[in-house]
Amino acid sequence: MSDTFNTPSRRDFVALGSVATAATMLSAGGVYAGGKDDVIKVGLIGCGGRGSQAAENCMDADKGVKLWAVGDAFKEKAAGLVERKKGSKKYSGRTEVTEDRIFGGLDAYQKVIDSGVDLVILATTPGFRPYHLEAAIKAGKHVFCEKPVATDAPGIRKVLSLVDEAKKKNLAVVAGTQRRHQQGYIDTVKAVHDGAIGELVGGRCYWNGTEPWFHARNDKDFLKLAGHETELAYQINNWYHFTWLCGDHITEQHVHNLDVINWLMQSHPIAASGMGGRSHRRVGDPKDVGNIFDHFAVEYEYPNGARVFSFCRHAPGCDQNVSEAVIGTKGRADLQDSARYQINGKTVGKDKDISPYVQEHVDLIRSIRENKPLNELQNVAESTMTAILGRMSTYTGHRITWADALASKQQLMPEPKDMSWDMKIETPPVAIPGKTKFV
């Protein structure tokens, strides 16, 4: 397994997301920027499957990482994660979470941030991400944040407002768009940027897969959790199926492929026209079965006139494809995770032995230790907004511009400070293109 560090200049946009050199940075008071072997205390916010894996990836990336505090809306989940890690031969010696640093509740994120950690991992349901990012950056913490970083335009605007604040505080913020840390992708994108296929004129990307998990209200796992009887608890536990929490699967999952396209194009799109619907998911009251679509087809327009076609689908029994391709005036590039990195049919990239899920943490922690913090917020915010733009166009049935979408007043996610377990939740019906209005 290789620990080779990929320098930021090979991953980032030419014009966006560049990292200032250490000579131009001012060290913020209280921000961890220690030496090569100092302990980095990590706080995990969101103790589901992805959070658990991210904590392990972070510990695998650097021997000086210690899991220091954990928090989840449901304290039982946080406690269960600690028990599993302490029972693991590999991670028991790296898990230093005491009982008083296991937090539960809707404010658990703030308690983790305030527990003396240096770095926080944000792995809750996506709707909460803008607020958790804001709290972490205001507190001067380095961040690993899972994608996507919002489910609505107001959330994206909040995240974009944090980009410069993180830079001024000398904070590293790395996103869970791991393809940007994956050598096969890095090599292929660099070849495209170096002119291997000429000027880009079009492309396509897919995330066509099967159905995600779904939990009914009487699921035995829910019944173990305090507060399971409330509507908020049910929807948080079933978050993937509610647009306000998930952003729909074009945002939660397909953002990976859209991020690669933006990376290749060195820009976000300027407009989108989409279509889609719900044909395979459960039928019933949206508050019971959710309100997201199961298929999207979107045409994105880019500033140089290029058109990119985006397809994502959740449907059992159908062909599956997760890949990206772009067409240029001199040929084409094909990219597929761990399988294909080609320019005009010739392989140009190859992955390292190290998992990209670990490599992104290697890059994050190395940047902290060397006082050259990576900041990927701009890129991941724009990729998330690209997905939201496609969702907006698909839900309404109309072409929508980037400017209008980013200025949208539709706020799906309430402020966490205004939330309570017994709050009333009005679950919108499934969108109907041509009838659903753009707000």
CSV table of C-alpha atoms in Angstrom, one decimal:
chain,number,residue,atom,x,y,z
A,1,MET,CA,0.0,0.0,0.0
A,2,SER,CA,1.4,3.3,-1.1
A,3,ASP,CA,1.3,6.5,1.0
A,4,THR,CA,2.5,8.8,-1.8
A,5,PHE,CA,1.0,12.3,-1.5
A,6,ASN,CA,-0.7,13.8,-4.5
A,7,THR,CA,0.1,17.5,-4.8
A,8,PRO,CA,-3.0,19.7,-5.0
A,9,SER,CA,-2.0,21.2,-8.4
A,10,ARG,CA,-2.7,17.9,-10.1
A,11,ARG,CA,-6.2,17.6,-8.8
A,12,ASP,CA,-7.7,21.0,-8.6
A,13,PHE,CA,-9.4,23.2,-11.2
A,14,VAL,CA,-7.0,25.5,-13.1
A,15,ALA,CA,-9.0,28.5,-12.0
A,16,LEU,CA,-10.8,27.3,-8.9
A,17,GLY,CA,-9.9,25.8,-5.6
A,18,SER,CA,-6.2,26.5,-5.8
A,19,VAL,CA,-4.4,26.4,-2.5
A,20,ALA,CA,-2.3,29.4,-1.4
A,21,THR,CA,1.3,28.8,-0.5
A,22,ALA,CA,2.3,28.7,3.1
A,23,ALA,CA,4.3,31.9,2.7
A,24,THR,CA,1.1,33.8,2.0
A,25,MET,CA,-0.9,32.3,4.8
A,26,LEU,CA,-1.4,33.6,8.4
A,27,SER,CA,-1.7,31.0,11.0
A,28,ALA,CA,-5.0,31.3,12.9
A,29,GLY,CA,-4.9,31.2,16.7
A,30,GLY,CA,-5.7,27.9,18.1
A,31,VAL,CA,-5.7,26.0,14.8
A,32,TYR,CA,-3.8,22.7,14.8
A,33,ALA,CA,-0.8,22.9,12.5
A,34,GLY,CA,1.6,20.7,14.3
A,35,GLY,CA,4.6,18.6,13.3
A,36,LYS,CA,5.0,15.4,11.4
A,37,ASP,CA,4.1,13.0,14.3
A,38,ASP,CA,1.9,15.0,16.6
A,39,VAL,CA,-1.5,13.5,17.6
A,40,ILE,CA,-4.5,14.8,15.6
A,41,LYS,CA,-7.7,14.4,17.6
A,42,VAL,CA,-10.6,13.6,15.4
A,43,GLY,CA,-14.3,14.2,16.1
A,44,LEU,CA,-16.9,12.2,14.1
A,45,ILE,CA,-20.3,13.8,13.5
A,46,GLY,CA,-22.7,11.2,12.0
A,47,CYS,CA,-22.2,7.6,13.1
A,48,GLY,CA,-23.9,5.7,10.3
A,49,GLY,CA,-22.1,3.5,7.8
A,50,ARG,CA,-20.3,6.2,5.9
A,51,GLY,CA,-19.3,7.9,9.1
A,52,SER,CA,-17.9,4.7,10.5
A,53,GLN,CA,-15.9,4.0,7.3
A,54,ALA,CA,-14.6,7.6,7.2
A,55,ALA,CA,-13.3,7.3,10.7
A,56,GLU,CA,-11.5,4.1,9.8
A,57,ASN,CA,-10.2,5.7,6.6
A,58,CYS,CA,-8.8,8.6,8.6
A,59,MET,CA,-7.1,6.4,11.1
A,60,ASP,CA,-5.7,4.3,8.2
A,61,ALA,CA,-4.2,7.4,6.6
A,62,ASP,CA,-2.0,8.5,9.5
A,63,LYS,CA,-0.7,6.8,12.6
A,64,GLY,CA,-1.0,10.0,14.6
A,65,VAL,CA,-4.8,10.1,14.2
A,66,LYS,CA,-6.9,9.3,17.3
A,67,LEU,CA,-10.7,9.1,17.4
A,68,TRP,CA,-11.5,11.5,20.2
A,69,ALA,CA,-15.2,12.2,20.2
A,70,VAL,CA,-18.4,11.1,18.4
A,71,GLY,CA,-21.8,12.4,18.0
A,72,ASP,CA,-25.1,11.4,16.3
A,73,ALA,CA,-28.7,12.6,16.5
A,74,PHE,CA,-29.3,9.2,18.1
A,75,LYS,CA,-26.8,8.6,21.0
A,76,GLU,CA,-27.3,4.9,20.7
A,77,LYS,CA,-25.7,5.0,17.3
A,78,ALA,CA,-22.8,6.9,18.6
A,79,ALA,CA,-22.3,4.6,21.5
A,80,GLY,CA,-22.6,1.6,19.3
A,81,LEU,CA,-19.9,2.9,16.9
A,82,VAL,CA,-17.5,3.4,19.8
A,83,GLU,CA,-18.1,-0.1,21.1
A,84,ARG,CA,-17.4,-1.6,17.7
A,85,LYS,CA,-14.2,0.4,17.2
A,86,LYS,CA,-12.9,-0.4,20.7
A,87,GLY,CA,-13.7,-4.1,20.1
A,88,SER,CA,-11.7,-4.0,16.8
A,89,LYS,CA,-8.1,-5.3,17.0
A,90,LYS,CA,-7.1,-2.7,14.3
A,91,TYR,CA,-8.7,0.4,15.8
A,92,SER,CA,-9.0,-0.3,19.6
A,93,GLY,CA,-5.7,1.4,20.4
A,94,ARG,CA,-6.7,4.5,18.3
A,95,THR,CA,-10.1,5.0,19.7
A,96,GLU,CA,-9.8,7.2,22.8
A,97,VAL,CA,-13.5,8.2,23.1
A,98,THR,CA,-14.5,8.3,26.8
A,99,GLU,CA,-18.2,8.1,27.9
A,100,ASP,CA,-18.3,11.9,28.3
A,101,ARG,CA,-17.3,12.4,24.7
A,102,ILE,CA,-20.2,10.3,23.2
A,103,PHE,CA,-22.9,12.8,22.3
A,104,GLY,CA,-26.5,12.5,21.1
A,105,GLY,CA,-29.2,14.8,20.0
A,106,LEU,CA,-29.8,17.4,17.3
A,107,ASP,CA,-27.0,19.5,18.9
A,108,ALA,CA,-24.5,16.7,19.1
A,109,TYR,CA,-22.5,18.2,16.3
A,110,GLN,CA,-21.7,21.3,18.4
A,111,LYS,CA,-20.7,19.2,21.4
A,112,VAL,CA,-18.2,17.3,19.3
A,113,ILE,CA,-16.8,20.5,17.8
A,114,ASP,CA,-16.4,21.9,21.4
A,115,SER,CA,-14.8,18.7,22.8
A,116,GLY,CA,-11.1,19.6,22.1
A,117,VAL,CA,-10.8,18.0,18.6
A,118,ASP,CA,-8.5,19.3,15.9
A,119,LEU,CA,-10.3,17.8,12.9
A,120,VAL,CA,-14.0,17.0,12.4
A,121,ILE,CA,-15.5,14.4,10.0
A,122,LEU,CA,-19.0,15.5,8.8
A,123,ALA,CA,-21.0,12.5,7.8
A,124,THR,CA,-24.6,13.2,8.8
A,125,THR,CA,-27.5,13.3,6.3
A,126,PRO,CA,-26.6,15.9,3.7
A,127,GLY,CA,-29.3,18.5,4.6
A,128,PHE,CA,-27.4,19.3,7.8
A,129,ARG,CA,-24.0,19.8,6.1
A,130,PRO,CA,-24.1,23.6,5.5
A,131,TYR,CA,-24.8,24.3,9.2
A,132,HIS,CA,-22.3,21.8,10.5
A,133,LEU,CA,-19.6,23.2,8.1
A,134,GLU,CA,-20.4,26.7,9.4
A,135,ALA,CA,-20.1,25.7,13.0
A,136,ALA,CA,-16.8,23.8,12.4
A,137,ILE,CA,-15.1,26.6,10.4
A,138,LYS,CA,-16.3,29.3,12.8
A,139,ALA,CA,-14.7,27.2,15.6
A,140,GLY,CA,-11.4,26.9,13.7
A,141,LYS,CA,-11.5,23.2,13.0
A,142,HIS,CA,-10.1,21.4,10.1
A,143,VAL,CA,-12.8,19.4,8.2
A,144,PHE,CA,-13.4,16.3,6.2
A,145,CYS,CA,-16.9,16.7,4.8
A,146,GLU,CA,-18.9,14.1,2.9
A,147,LYS,CA,-20.6,15.0,-0.3
A,148,PRO,CA,-23.0,16.5,-1.1
A,149,VAL,CA,-22.6,19.7,0.9
A,150,ALA,CA,-26.2,20.9,0.7
A,151,THR,CA,-29.7,20.0,-0.6
A,152,ASP,CA,-30.9,23.5,-1.6
A,153,ALA,CA,-29.6,26.7,-3.0
A,154,PRO,CA,-29.6,28.6,0.4
A,155,GLY,CA,-27.4,25.9,1.7
A,156,ILE,CA,-25.0,26.2,-1.2
A,157,ARG,CA,-24.8,30.0,-0.7
A,158,LYS,CA,-23.9,29.4,3.0
A,159,VAL,CA,-21.1,27.0,2.0
A,160,LEU,CA,-19.7,29.3,-0.6
A,161,SER,CA,-19.6,32.1,2.0
A,162,LEU,CA,-17.3,29.8,4.1
A,163,VAL,CA,-14.7,29.3,1.4
A,164,ASP,CA,-12.7,32.4,2.1
A,165,GLU,CA,-13.2,32.2,5.9
A,166,ALA,CA,-11.6,28.8,5.9
A,167,LYS,CA,-8.7,30.1,3.9
A,168,LYS,CA,-8.2,33.1,6.2
A,169,LYS,CA,-8.2,30.8,9.2
A,170,ASN,CA,-5.6,28.4,7.5
A,171,LEU,CA,-8.1,25.5,7.7
A,172,ALA,CA,-8.0,22.4,5.6
A,173,VAL,CA,-11.4,21.3,4.2
A,174,VAL,CA,-11.4,18.2,2.0
A,175,ALA,CA,-14.6,16.7,0.5
A,176,GLY,CA,-15.7,13.1,0.0
A,177,THR,CA,-15.3,13.4,-3.8
A,178,GLN,CA,-12.6,10.8,-3.7
A,179,ARG,CA,-12.1,10.6,-7.4
A,180,ARG,CA,-10.1,13.8,-7.2
A,181,HIS,CA,-7.6,11.8,-5.1
A,182,GLN,CA,-7.6,8.7,-7.3
A,183,GLN,CA,-4.5,8.4,-9.5
A,184,GLY,CA,-6.2,7.0,-12.5
A,185,TYR,CA,-8.6,10.0,-12.6
A,186,ILE,CA,-5.8,12.5,-11.8
A,187,ASP,CA,-3.7,11.2,-14.7
A,188,THR,CA,-6.6,11.1,-17.2
A,189,VAL,CA,-7.9,14.6,-16.3
A,190,LYS,CA,-4.4,16.0,-16.5
A,191,ALA,CA,-4.0,14.5,-20.0
A,192,VAL,CA,-7.3,16.2,-21.1
A,193,HIS,CA,-6.3,19.5,-19.6
A,194,ASP,CA,-2.9,19.2,-21.4
A,195,GLY,CA,-4.8,19.0,-24.7
A,196,ALA,CA,-4.8,15.3,-25.5
A,197,ILE,CA,-8.3,15.4,-27.0
A,198,GLY,CA,-8.4,19.1,-28.0
A,199,GLU,CA,-11.2,21.5,-27.1
A,200,LEU,CA,-14.0,19.8,-25.2
A,201,VAL,CA,-17.3,19.9,-27.1
A,202,GLY,CA,-19.5,17.4,-25.1
A,203,GLY,CA,-19.7,14.4,-22.8
A,204,ARG,CA,-21.9,12.2,-20.7
A,205,CYS,CA,-21.9,10.7,-17.3
A,206,TYR,CA,-23.8,7.8,-15.6
A,207,TRP,CA,-24.8,6.5,-12.2
A,208,ASN,CA,-27.3,3.8,-13.1
A,209,GLY,CA,-27.7,1.3,-10.3
A,210,THR,CA,-30.1,-0.5,-8.2
A,211,GLU,CA,-32.4,0.6,-5.4
A,212,PRO,CA,-31.0,1.9,-2.1
A,213,TRP,CA,-32.0,0.7,1.3
A,214,PHE,CA,-35.4,1.5,2.7
A,215,HIS,CA,-36.7,1.1,6.3
A,216,ALA,CA,-40.4,0.8,7.1
A,217,ARG,CA,-41.8,2.5,10.2
A,218,ASN,CA,-42.0,-0.8,12.1
A,219,ASP,CA,-38.4,-1.7,11.3
A,220,LYS,CA,-36.9,-3.4,14.4
A,221,ASP,CA,-33.7,-1.2,14.1
A,222,PHE,CA,-35.8,1.9,14.5
A,223,LEU,CA,-37.5,0.6,17.6
A,224,LYS,CA,-34.1,0.5,19.4
A,225,LEU,CA,-33.7,4.2,19.0
A,226,ALA,CA,-35.0,6.8,21.4
A,227,GLY,CA,-37.5,9.1,19.8
A,228,HIS,CA,-38.3,6.6,17.0
A,229,GLU,CA,-42.0,7.4,17.4
A,230,THR,CA,-41.6,11.0,16.0
A,231,GLU,CA,-41.9,12.0,12.4
A,232,LEU,CA,-38.5,13.7,12.4
A,233,ALA,CA,-36.8,10.6,13.8
A,234,TYR,CA,-38.4,8.4,11.1
A,235,GLN,CA,-37.3,10.7,8.3
A,236,ILE,CA,-33.8,11.1,9.6
A,237,ASN,CA,-33.5,7.4,9.9
A,238,ASN,CA,-34.9,7.0,6.3
A,239,TRP,CA,-33.1,10.1,5.1
A,240,TYR,CA,-32.2,8.9,1.6
A,241,HIS,CA,-35.9,8.9,0.5
A,242,PHE,CA,-36.7,12.6,1.4
A,243,THR,CA,-35.5,15.4,-0.8
A,244,TRP,CA,-35.0,17.9,2.1
A,245,LEU,CA,-32.5,15.6,3.8
A,246,CYS,CA,-31.0,13.8,0.8
A,247,GLY,CA,-31.3,16.2,-2.1
A,248,ASP,CA,-32.6,13.2,-4.3
A,249,HIS,CA,-30.1,10.7,-5.7
A,250,ILE,CA,-28.9,13.0,-8.4
A,251,THR,CA,-27.5,15.1,-5.6
A,252,GLU,CA,-26.5,12.5,-3.0
A,253,GLN,CA,-24.9,10.0,-5.4
A,254,HIS,CA,-24.6,11.2,-9.0
A,255,VAL,CA,-22.7,14.3,-7.6
A,256,HIS,CA,-19.6,12.1,-7.9
A,257,ASN,CA,-19.9,11.9,-11.7
A,258,LEU,CA,-21.0,15.5,-12.1
A,259,ASP,CA,-17.9,16.5,-10.1
A,260,VAL,CA,-15.7,14.7,-12.5
A,261,ILE,CA,-17.4,16.4,-15.4
A,262,ASN,CA,-16.9,19.9,-13.9
A,263,TRP,CA,-13.3,19.0,-13.1
A,264,LEU,CA,-12.7,18.0,-16.8
A,265,MET,CA,-14.6,21.1,-18.1
A,266,GLN,CA,-12.8,23.4,-15.6
A,267,SER,CA,-16.2,25.0,-15.0
A,268,HIS,CA,-19.7,24.5,-13.7
A,269,PRO,CA,-22.6,24.5,-16.2
A,270,ILE,CA,-24.6,27.6,-17.0
A,271,ALA,CA,-27.9,25.9,-17.5
A,272,ALA,CA,-29.7,22.6,-17.4
A,273,SER,CA,-32.8,20.9,-19.0
A,274,GLY,CA,-33.9,17.7,-17.4
A,275,MET,CA,-36.6,15.0,-17.3
A,276,GLY,CA,-37.3,12.2,-14.9
A,277,GLY,CA,-39.8,10.6,-12.6
A,278,ARG,CA,-40.6,7.9,-10.2
A,279,SER,CA,-41.5,4.5,-11.6
A,280,HIS,CA,-39.9,1.8,-9.4
A,281,ARG,CA,-40.1,3.2,-5.9
A,282,ARG,CA,-42.8,2.3,-3.3
A,283,VAL,CA,-46.3,3.7,-3.8
A,284,GLY,CA,-48.0,5.4,-0.9
A,285,ASP,CA,-48.1,8.5,1.2
A,286,PRO,CA,-44.9,10.5,0.7
A,287,LYS,CA,-44.4,10.8,4.5
A,288,ASP,CA,-44.2,7.0,4.6
A,289,VAL,CA,-42.4,6.1,1.4
A,290,GLY,CA,-40.5,9.3,0.6
A,291,ASN,CA,-40.8,11.8,-2.3
A,292,ILE,CA,-37.6,11.4,-4.4
A,293,PHE,CA,-37.4,10.3,-8.1
A,294,ASP,CA,-35.7,7.2,-9.3
A,295,HIS,CA,-34.5,8.4,-12.7
A,296,PHE,CA,-33.1,11.6,-14.1
A,297,ALA,CA,-31.8,12.6,-17.6
A,298,VAL,CA,-30.3,16.1,-17.8
A,299,GLU,CA,-28.6,18.1,-20.5
A,300,TYR,CA,-26.1,20.5,-19.0
A,301,GLU,CA,-24.8,23.5,-21.0
A,302,TYR,CA,-21.2,24.7,-20.3
A,303,PRO,CA,-19.7,28.2,-20.9
A,304,ASN,CA,-17.7,27.0,-23.9
A,305,GLY,CA,-20.8,25.7,-25.7
A,306,ALA,CA,-20.2,22.1,-24.8
A,307,ARG,CA,-23.2,19.9,-23.9
A,308,VAL,CA,-23.0,17.1,-21.3
A,309,PHE,CA,-25.7,14.5,-20.9
A,310,SER,CA,-26.2,13.1,-17.4
A,311,PHE,CA,-28.1,10.0,-16.5
A,312,CYS,CA,-28.8,8.4,-13.1
A,313,ARG,CA,-31.3,5.7,-12.2
A,314,HIS,CA,-32.3,3.5,-9.3
A,315,ALA,CA,-34.0,0.4,-10.8
A,316,PRO,CA,-33.5,-3.3,-10.1
A,317,GLY,CA,-33.1,-5.6,-13.0
A,318,CYS,CA,-31.6,-3.0,-15.4
A,319,ASP,CA,-28.2,-2.4,-16.8
A,320,GLN,CA,-25.8,-0.7,-14.4
A,321,ASN,CA,-23.2,1.8,-15.4
A,322,VAL,CA,-21.1,4.3,-13.3
A,323,SER,CA,-18.7,6.2,-15.6
A,324,GLU,CA,-17.8,9.4,-17.3
A,325,ALA,CA,-16.7,10.4,-20.8
A,326,VAL,CA,-15.9,13.6,-22.7
A,327,ILE,CA,-15.5,14.3,-26.4
A,328,GLY,CA,-13.0,16.8,-27.8
A,329,THR,CA,-12.0,18.1,-31.2
A,330,LYS,CA,-9.2,15.5,-31.3
A,331,GLY,CA,-10.8,12.5,-29.7
A,332,ARG,CA,-12.4,11.2,-26.5
A,333,ALA,CA,-11.6,10.3,-22.9
A,334,ASP,CA,-13.3,7.5,-21.0
A,335,LEU,CA,-13.2,7.2,-17.2
A,336,GLN,CA,-14.6,4.5,-15.0
A,337,ASP,CA,-13.7,4.0,-11.3
A,338,SER,CA,-10.9,1.4,-11.0
A,339,ALA,CA,-11.6,0.0,-14.5
A,340,ARG,CA,-10.9,2.3,-17.4
A,341,TYR,CA,-8.8,5.5,-17.8
A,342,GLN,CA,-8.4,5.9,-21.6
A,343,ILE,CA,-7.6,8.6,-24.2
A,344,ASN,CA,-8.8,7.5,-27.6
A,345,GLY,CA,-8.8,3.9,-26.4
A,346,LYS,CA,-5.3,4.0,-25.0
A,347,THR,CA,-4.8,3.6,-21.2
A,348,VAL,CA,-3.2,6.7,-19.7
A,349,GLY,CA,-4.0,6.3,-16.0
A,350,LYS,CA,-3.7,3.7,-13.3
A,351,ASP,CA,-4.8,3.6,-9.7
A,352,LYS,CA,-2.4,3.1,-6.9
A,353,ASP,CA,-2.8,0.2,-4.4
A,354,ILE,CA,-4.1,2.6,-1.8
A,355,SER,CA,-7.9,3.1,-1.6
A,356,PRO,CA,-9.0,6.6,-2.7
A,357,TYR,CA,-11.1,6.7,0.4
A,358,VAL,CA,-7.9,6.5,2.4
A,359,GLN,CA,-5.9,8.7,0.0
A,360,GLU,CA,-8.2,11.7,0.5
A,361,HIS,CA,-7.5,11.5,4.2
A,362,VAL,CA,-3.7,11.1,3.5
A,363,ASP,CA,-3.9,14.3,1.4
A,364,LEU,CA,-5.9,16.1,4.0
A,365,ILE,CA,-3.7,15.2,7.0
A,366,ARG,CA,-0.5,15.8,5.1
A,367,SER,CA,-1.7,19.3,4.1
A,368,ILE,CA,-2.4,20.0,7.8
A,369,ARG,CA,0.9,18.7,9.0
A,370,GLU,CA,2.8,20.7,6.3
A,371,ASN,CA,0.8,23.8,7.0
A,372,LYS,CA,-0.4,23.9,3.4
A,373,PRO,CA,-4.1,23.3,3.9
A,374,LEU,CA,-6.2,22.0,1.0
A,375,ASN,CA,-9.5,23.7,0.5
A,376,GLU,CA,-12.0,21.9,-1.7
A,377,LEU,CA,-15.1,23.8,-0.6
A,378,GLN,CA,-15.5,25.8,-3.8
A,379,ASN,CA,-15.3,22.7,-6.0
A,380,VAL,CA,-17.6,20.5,-4.0
A,381,ALA,CA,-20.1,23.3,-3.6
A,382,GLU,CA,-20.3,23.9,-7.3
A,383,SER,CA,-20.6,20.2,-8.0
A,384,THR,CA,-23.4,19.9,-5.5
A,385,MET,CA,-25.1,22.9,-7.0
A,386,THR,CA,-24.7,21.3,-10.5
A,387,ALA,CA,-26.8,18.4,-9.2
A,388,ILE,CA,-29.3,20.6,-7.5
A,389,LEU,CA,-29.7,22.6,-10.8
A,390,GLY,CA,-30.4,19.3,-12.6
A,391,ARG,CA,-33.0,18.3,-10.0
A,392,MET,CA,-34.7,21.7,-10.2
A,393,SER,CA,-35.0,21.5,-14.0
A,394,THR,CA,-36.2,17.9,-13.8
A,395,TYR,CA,-38.8,18.5,-11.1
A,396,THR,CA,-40.2,21.6,-12.9
A,397,GLY,CA,-39.8,20.4,-16.5
A,398,HIS,CA,-38.2,23.7,-17.5
A,399,ARG,CA,-34.7,24.9,-18.6
A,400,ILE,CA,-33.1,26.7,-15.6
A,401,THR,CA,-30.0,28.8,-15.6
A,402,TRP,CA,-27.2,28.5,-13.0
A,403,ALA,CA,-27.8,32.1,-11.9
A,404,ASP,CA,-31.5,31.6,-11.3
A,405,ALA,CA,-30.9,28.2,-9.6
A,406,LEU,CA,-28.3,29.6,-7.2
A,407,ALA,CA,-30.6,32.5,-6.4
A,408,SER,CA,-33.5,30.2,-5.6
A,409,LYS,CA,-35.4,31.1,-2.4
A,410,GLN,CA,-36.6,27.5,-1.8
A,411,GLN,CA,-35.2,26.5,1.5
A,412,LEU,CA,-35.8,22.8,2.1
A,413,MET,CA,-33.7,22.5,5.2
A,414,PRO,CA,-34.6,24.4,8.4
A,415,GLU,CA,-32.0,25.8,10.7
A,416,PRO,CA,-30.9,23.1,13.2
A,417,LYS,CA,-31.6,25.5,16.1
A,418,ASP,CA,-35.2,25.6,15.0
A,419,MET,CA,-35.6,21.8,15.0
A,420,SER,CA,-37.0,19.6,17.7
A,421,TRP,CA,-37.9,15.9,17.8
A,422,ASP,CA,-41.6,16.8,18.0
A,423,MET,CA,-41.6,19.4,15.2
A,424,LYS,CA,-44.3,19.2,12.6
A,425,ILE,CA,-43.0,18.1,9.2
A,426,GLU,CA,-45.0,18.8,6.0
A,427,THR,CA,-43.8,16.3,3.5
A,428,PRO,CA,-44.3,17.7,-0.1
A,429,PRO,CA,-45.8,15.4,-2.7
A,430,VAL,CA,-43.7,13.9,-5.4
A,431,ALA,CA,-42.8,16.5,-8.0
A,432,ILE,CA,-44.8,16.6,-11.2
A,433,PRO,CA,-42.9,18.2,-14.1
A,434,GLY,CA,-45.0,20.9,-15.7
A,435,LYS,CA,-46.9,21.5,-12.5
A,436,THR,CA,-44.2,21.8,-9.9
A,437,LYS,CA,-43.1,25.4,-9.7
A,438,PHE,CA,-39.6,26.8,-9.6
A,439,VAL,CA,-39.2,29.0,-6.5
